[in-house]
CSV table of C-alpha atoms and ligand atoms in Angstrom, one decimal:
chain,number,residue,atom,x,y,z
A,182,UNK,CA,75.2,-19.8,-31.5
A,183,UNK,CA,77.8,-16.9,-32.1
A,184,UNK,CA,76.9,-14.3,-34.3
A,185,UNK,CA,78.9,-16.0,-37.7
A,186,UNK,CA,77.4,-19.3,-36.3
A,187,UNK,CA,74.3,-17.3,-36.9
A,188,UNK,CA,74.5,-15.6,-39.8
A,189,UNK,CA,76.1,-19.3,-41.7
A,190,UNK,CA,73.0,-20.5,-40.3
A,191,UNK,CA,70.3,-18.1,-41.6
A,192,UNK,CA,72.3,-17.8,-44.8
A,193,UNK,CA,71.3,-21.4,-45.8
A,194,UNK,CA,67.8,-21.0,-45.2
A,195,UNK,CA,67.3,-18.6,-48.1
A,196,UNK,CA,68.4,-17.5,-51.5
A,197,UNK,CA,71.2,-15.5,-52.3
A,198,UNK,CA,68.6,-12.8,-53.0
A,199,UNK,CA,67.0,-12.8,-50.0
A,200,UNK,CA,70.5,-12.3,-47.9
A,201,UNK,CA,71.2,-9.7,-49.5
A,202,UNK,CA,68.3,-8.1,-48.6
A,203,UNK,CA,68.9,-9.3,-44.8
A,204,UNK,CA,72.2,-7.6,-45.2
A,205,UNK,CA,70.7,-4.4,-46.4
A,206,UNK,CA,68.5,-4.9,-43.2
A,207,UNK,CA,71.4,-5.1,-41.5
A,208,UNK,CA,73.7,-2.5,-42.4
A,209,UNK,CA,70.2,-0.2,-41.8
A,210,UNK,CA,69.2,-1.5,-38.8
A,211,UNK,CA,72.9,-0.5,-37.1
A,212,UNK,CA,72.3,3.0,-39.0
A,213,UNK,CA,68.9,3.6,-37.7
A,214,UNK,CA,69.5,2.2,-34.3
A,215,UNK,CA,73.2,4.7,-34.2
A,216,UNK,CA,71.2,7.6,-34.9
A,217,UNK,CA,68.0,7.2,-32.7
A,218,UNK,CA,69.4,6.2,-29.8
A,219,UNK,CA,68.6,2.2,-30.1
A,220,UNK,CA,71.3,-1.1,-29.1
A,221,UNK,CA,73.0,-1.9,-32.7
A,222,UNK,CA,74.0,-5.4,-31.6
A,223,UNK,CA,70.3,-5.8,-31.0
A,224,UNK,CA,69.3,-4.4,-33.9
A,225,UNK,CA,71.8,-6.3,-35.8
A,226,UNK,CA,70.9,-9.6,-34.2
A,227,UNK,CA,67.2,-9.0,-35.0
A,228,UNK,CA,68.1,-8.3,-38.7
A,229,UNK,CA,70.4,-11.3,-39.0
A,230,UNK,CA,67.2,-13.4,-38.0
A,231,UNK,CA,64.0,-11.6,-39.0
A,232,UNK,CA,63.6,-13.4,-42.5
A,233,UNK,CA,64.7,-17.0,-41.5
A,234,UNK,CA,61.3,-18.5,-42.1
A,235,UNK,CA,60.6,-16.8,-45.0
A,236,UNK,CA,60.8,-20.0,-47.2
A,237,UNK,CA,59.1,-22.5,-45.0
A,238,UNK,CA,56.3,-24.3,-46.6
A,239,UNK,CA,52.7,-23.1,-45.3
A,240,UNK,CA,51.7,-25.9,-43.9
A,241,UNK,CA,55.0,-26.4,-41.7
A,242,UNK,CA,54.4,-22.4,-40.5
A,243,UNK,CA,50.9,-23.3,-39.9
A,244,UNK,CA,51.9,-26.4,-37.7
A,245,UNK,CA,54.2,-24.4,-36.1
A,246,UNK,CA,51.8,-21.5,-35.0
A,247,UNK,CA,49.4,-24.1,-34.5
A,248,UNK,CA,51.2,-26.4,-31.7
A,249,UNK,CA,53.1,-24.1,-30.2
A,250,UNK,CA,50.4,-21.3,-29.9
A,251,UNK,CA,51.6,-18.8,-31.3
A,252,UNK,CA,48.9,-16.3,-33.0
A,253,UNK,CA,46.3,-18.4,-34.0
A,254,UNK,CA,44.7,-15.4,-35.2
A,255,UNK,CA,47.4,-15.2,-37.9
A,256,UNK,CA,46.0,-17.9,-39.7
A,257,UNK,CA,42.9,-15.7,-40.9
A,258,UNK,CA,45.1,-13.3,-42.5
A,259,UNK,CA,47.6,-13.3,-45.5
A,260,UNK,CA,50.4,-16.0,-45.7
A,261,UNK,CA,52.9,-13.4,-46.1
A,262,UNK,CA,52.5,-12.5,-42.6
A,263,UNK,CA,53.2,-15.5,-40.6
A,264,UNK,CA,57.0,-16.1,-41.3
A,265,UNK,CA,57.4,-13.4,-38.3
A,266,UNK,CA,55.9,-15.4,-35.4
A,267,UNK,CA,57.3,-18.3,-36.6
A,268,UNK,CA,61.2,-16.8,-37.3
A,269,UNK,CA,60.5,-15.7,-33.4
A,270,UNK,CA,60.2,-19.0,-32.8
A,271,UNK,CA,62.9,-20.3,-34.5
A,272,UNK,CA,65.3,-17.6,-32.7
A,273,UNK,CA,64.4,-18.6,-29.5
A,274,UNK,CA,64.3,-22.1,-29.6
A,275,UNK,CA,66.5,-23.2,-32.3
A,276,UNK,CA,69.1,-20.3,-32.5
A,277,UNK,CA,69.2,-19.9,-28.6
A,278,UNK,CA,68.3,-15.9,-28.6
A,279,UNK,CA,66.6,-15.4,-25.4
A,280,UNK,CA,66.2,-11.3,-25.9
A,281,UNK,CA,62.9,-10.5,-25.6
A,282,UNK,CA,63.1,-7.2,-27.0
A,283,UNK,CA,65.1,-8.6,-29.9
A,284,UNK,CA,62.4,-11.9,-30.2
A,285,UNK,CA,59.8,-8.9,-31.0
A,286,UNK,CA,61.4,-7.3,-33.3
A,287,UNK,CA,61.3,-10.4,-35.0
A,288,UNK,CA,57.8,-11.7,-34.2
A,289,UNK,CA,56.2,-7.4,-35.2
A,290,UNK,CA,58.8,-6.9,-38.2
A,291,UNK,CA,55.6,-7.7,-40.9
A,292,UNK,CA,52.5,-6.7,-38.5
A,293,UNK,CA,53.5,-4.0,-36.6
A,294,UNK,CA,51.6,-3.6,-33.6
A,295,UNK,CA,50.4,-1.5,-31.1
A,296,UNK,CA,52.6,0.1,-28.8
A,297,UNK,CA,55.7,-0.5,-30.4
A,298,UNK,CA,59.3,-0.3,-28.5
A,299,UNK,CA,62.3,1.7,-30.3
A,300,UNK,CA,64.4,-1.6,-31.3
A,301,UNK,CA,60.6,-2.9,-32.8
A,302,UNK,CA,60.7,0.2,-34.7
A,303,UNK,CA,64.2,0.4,-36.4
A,304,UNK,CA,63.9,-3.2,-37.6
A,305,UNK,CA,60.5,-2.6,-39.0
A,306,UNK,CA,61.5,0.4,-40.9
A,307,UNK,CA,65.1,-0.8,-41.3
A,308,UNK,CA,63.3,-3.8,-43.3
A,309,UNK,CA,61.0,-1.2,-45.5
A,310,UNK,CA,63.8,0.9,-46.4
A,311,UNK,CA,67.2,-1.1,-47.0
A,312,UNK,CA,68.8,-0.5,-49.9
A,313,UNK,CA,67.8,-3.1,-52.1
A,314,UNK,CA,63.8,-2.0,-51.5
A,315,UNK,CA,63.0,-0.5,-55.1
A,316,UNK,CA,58.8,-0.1,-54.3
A,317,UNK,CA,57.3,2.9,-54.9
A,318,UNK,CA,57.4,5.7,-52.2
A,319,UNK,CA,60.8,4.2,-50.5
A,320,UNK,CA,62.9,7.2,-51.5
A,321,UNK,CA,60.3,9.5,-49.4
A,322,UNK,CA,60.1,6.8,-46.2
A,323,UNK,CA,63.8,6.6,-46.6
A,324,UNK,CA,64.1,10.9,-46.5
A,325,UNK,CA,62.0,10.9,-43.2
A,326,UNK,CA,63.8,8.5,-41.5
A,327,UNK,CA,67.2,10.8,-41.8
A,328,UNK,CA,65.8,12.7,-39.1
A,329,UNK,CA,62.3,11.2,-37.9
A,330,UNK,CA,61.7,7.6,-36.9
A,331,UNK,CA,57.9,7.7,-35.7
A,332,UNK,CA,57.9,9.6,-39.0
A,333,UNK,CA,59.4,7.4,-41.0
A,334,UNK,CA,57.7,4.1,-39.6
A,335,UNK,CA,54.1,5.8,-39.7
A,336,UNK,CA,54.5,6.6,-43.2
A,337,UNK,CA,55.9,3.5,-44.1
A,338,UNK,CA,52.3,1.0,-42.1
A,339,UNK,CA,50.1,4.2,-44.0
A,340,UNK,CA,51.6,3.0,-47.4
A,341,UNK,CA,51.7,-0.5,-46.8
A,342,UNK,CA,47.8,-0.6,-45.1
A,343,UNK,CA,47.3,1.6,-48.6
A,344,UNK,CA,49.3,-0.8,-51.3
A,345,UNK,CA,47.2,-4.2,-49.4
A,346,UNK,CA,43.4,-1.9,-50.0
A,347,UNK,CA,44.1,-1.5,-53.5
A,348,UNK,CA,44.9,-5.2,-53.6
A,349,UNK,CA,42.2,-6.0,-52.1
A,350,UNK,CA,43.8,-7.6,-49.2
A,351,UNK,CA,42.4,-7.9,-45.9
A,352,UNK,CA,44.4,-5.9,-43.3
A,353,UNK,CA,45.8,-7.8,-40.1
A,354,UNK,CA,44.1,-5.9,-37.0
A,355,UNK,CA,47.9,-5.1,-35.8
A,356,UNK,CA,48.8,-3.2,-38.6
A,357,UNK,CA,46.0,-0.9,-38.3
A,358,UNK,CA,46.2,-0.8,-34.5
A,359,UNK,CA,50.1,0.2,-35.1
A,360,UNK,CA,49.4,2.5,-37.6
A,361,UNK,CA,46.7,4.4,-34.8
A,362,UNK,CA,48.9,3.9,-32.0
A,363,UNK,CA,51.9,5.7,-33.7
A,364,UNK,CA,49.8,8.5,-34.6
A,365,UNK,CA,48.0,8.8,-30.8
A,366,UNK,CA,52.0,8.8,-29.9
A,367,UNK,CA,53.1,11.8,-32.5
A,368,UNK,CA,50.2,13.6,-31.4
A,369,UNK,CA,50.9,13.4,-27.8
A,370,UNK,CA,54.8,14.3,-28.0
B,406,LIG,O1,59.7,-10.4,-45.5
B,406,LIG,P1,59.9,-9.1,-46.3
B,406,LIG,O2,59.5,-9.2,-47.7
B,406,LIG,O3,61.3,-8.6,-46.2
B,406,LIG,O4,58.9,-8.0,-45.7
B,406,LIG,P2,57.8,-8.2,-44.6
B,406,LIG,O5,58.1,-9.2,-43.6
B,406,LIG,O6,57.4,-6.8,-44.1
B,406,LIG,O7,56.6,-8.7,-45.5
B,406,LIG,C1,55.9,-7.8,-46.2
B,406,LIG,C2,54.7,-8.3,-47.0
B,406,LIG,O8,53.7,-8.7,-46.1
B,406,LIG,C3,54.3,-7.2,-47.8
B,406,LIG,O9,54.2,-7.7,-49.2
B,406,LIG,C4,52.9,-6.9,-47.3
B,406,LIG,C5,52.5,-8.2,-46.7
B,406,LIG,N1,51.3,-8.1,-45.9
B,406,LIG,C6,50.2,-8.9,-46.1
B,406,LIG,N2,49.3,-8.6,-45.2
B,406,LIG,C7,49.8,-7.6,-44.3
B,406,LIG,C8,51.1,-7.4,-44.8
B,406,LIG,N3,51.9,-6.5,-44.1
B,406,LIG,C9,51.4,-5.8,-43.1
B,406,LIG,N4,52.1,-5.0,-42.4
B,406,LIG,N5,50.1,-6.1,-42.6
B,406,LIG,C10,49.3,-6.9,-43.2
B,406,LIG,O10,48.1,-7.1,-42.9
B,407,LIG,FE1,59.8,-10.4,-43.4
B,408,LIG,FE1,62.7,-8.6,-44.6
């Protein structure tokens, strides 16, 4: 699929609402990736896809994970996380994208993880950030990431790991691993 094929595509798999958000992750993902040195057709590409799965019933993204193994593990943790693996999925064997680095971005935009590769990062913080996020503490994450990507990312899985505690919400072991690694990395630099 070309990239309009694409974006007509992904379009039709969600509210209006919820492309507008994809275009906010976008239009951010190209910003971020200009000024830190990432690929901003990758990042775009990774944008135009991360959501797709968003509004798949739970039992068709738990087939899904299920027969094609994906992250079993997934399945112990919150609902909201598993549209990631599965939109992975769907880029690479419905839309064709064979990028691995762009399939991650995709498969870590929601979890995180440890270890995490620039292009993984942008889309992760492009996603918290775009302008159409109104939550609490975005105007600070969005400050950092002018100049400070590790920064703005760390700041953005400490709040997030934070908002899920005071839910009560059991934390998915990448997150937490993420939110370490990053730190072990900004210490190290
Ligand atoms: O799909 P979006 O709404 O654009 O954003 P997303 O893919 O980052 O999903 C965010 C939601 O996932 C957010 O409400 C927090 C929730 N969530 C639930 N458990 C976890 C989690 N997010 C992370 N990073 N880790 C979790 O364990
Ligand atoms: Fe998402
Ligand atoms: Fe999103």
């Amino acid at each position: 699929m070309d990239r309009l094929q694409l974006i007509n595509t992904v379009k039709q798999e969600m509210p209006q609402r919820r492309w507008l958000h994809t275009e906010g992750v976008m239009q951010t993902a190209i910003e971020l990736a200009r000024r830190f040195g990432g690929d901003p057709e990758k990042a775009e590409l990774a944008a135009i896809v991360h959501d797709t799965a968003k509004y798949w019933a739970v039992d068709r993204m738990e087939r899904m994970i299920r027969e094609n193994n994906l992250d079993i593990q997934v399945l112990q943790y919150e609902k909201e996380l598993w549209h990631a693996p599965v939109g992975a999925w769907v880029a690479e064997h419905v839309y064709g994208i064979t990028d691995s680095e762009v399939l991650n971005a995709v498969r870590y935009h929601t979890s995180g993880r440890a270890g995490m590769s620039l292009l993984e990062k942008i889309v992760w913080v492009a996603d918290y950030i775009e302008p159409g996020r109104s939550f609490p503490g975005v105007e600070q994450v969005r400050a950092i990431s002018e100049t400070d990507l590790d920064g703005a990312l760390l700041s953005g899985l400490m709040r997030t790991i934070d908002f899920l505690k005071e839910k009560g919400k059991q934390i998915y072991p990448l997150t937490l691993e993420a939110r370490d690694s990053l730190q072990q990395e900004i210490l190290e630099r």
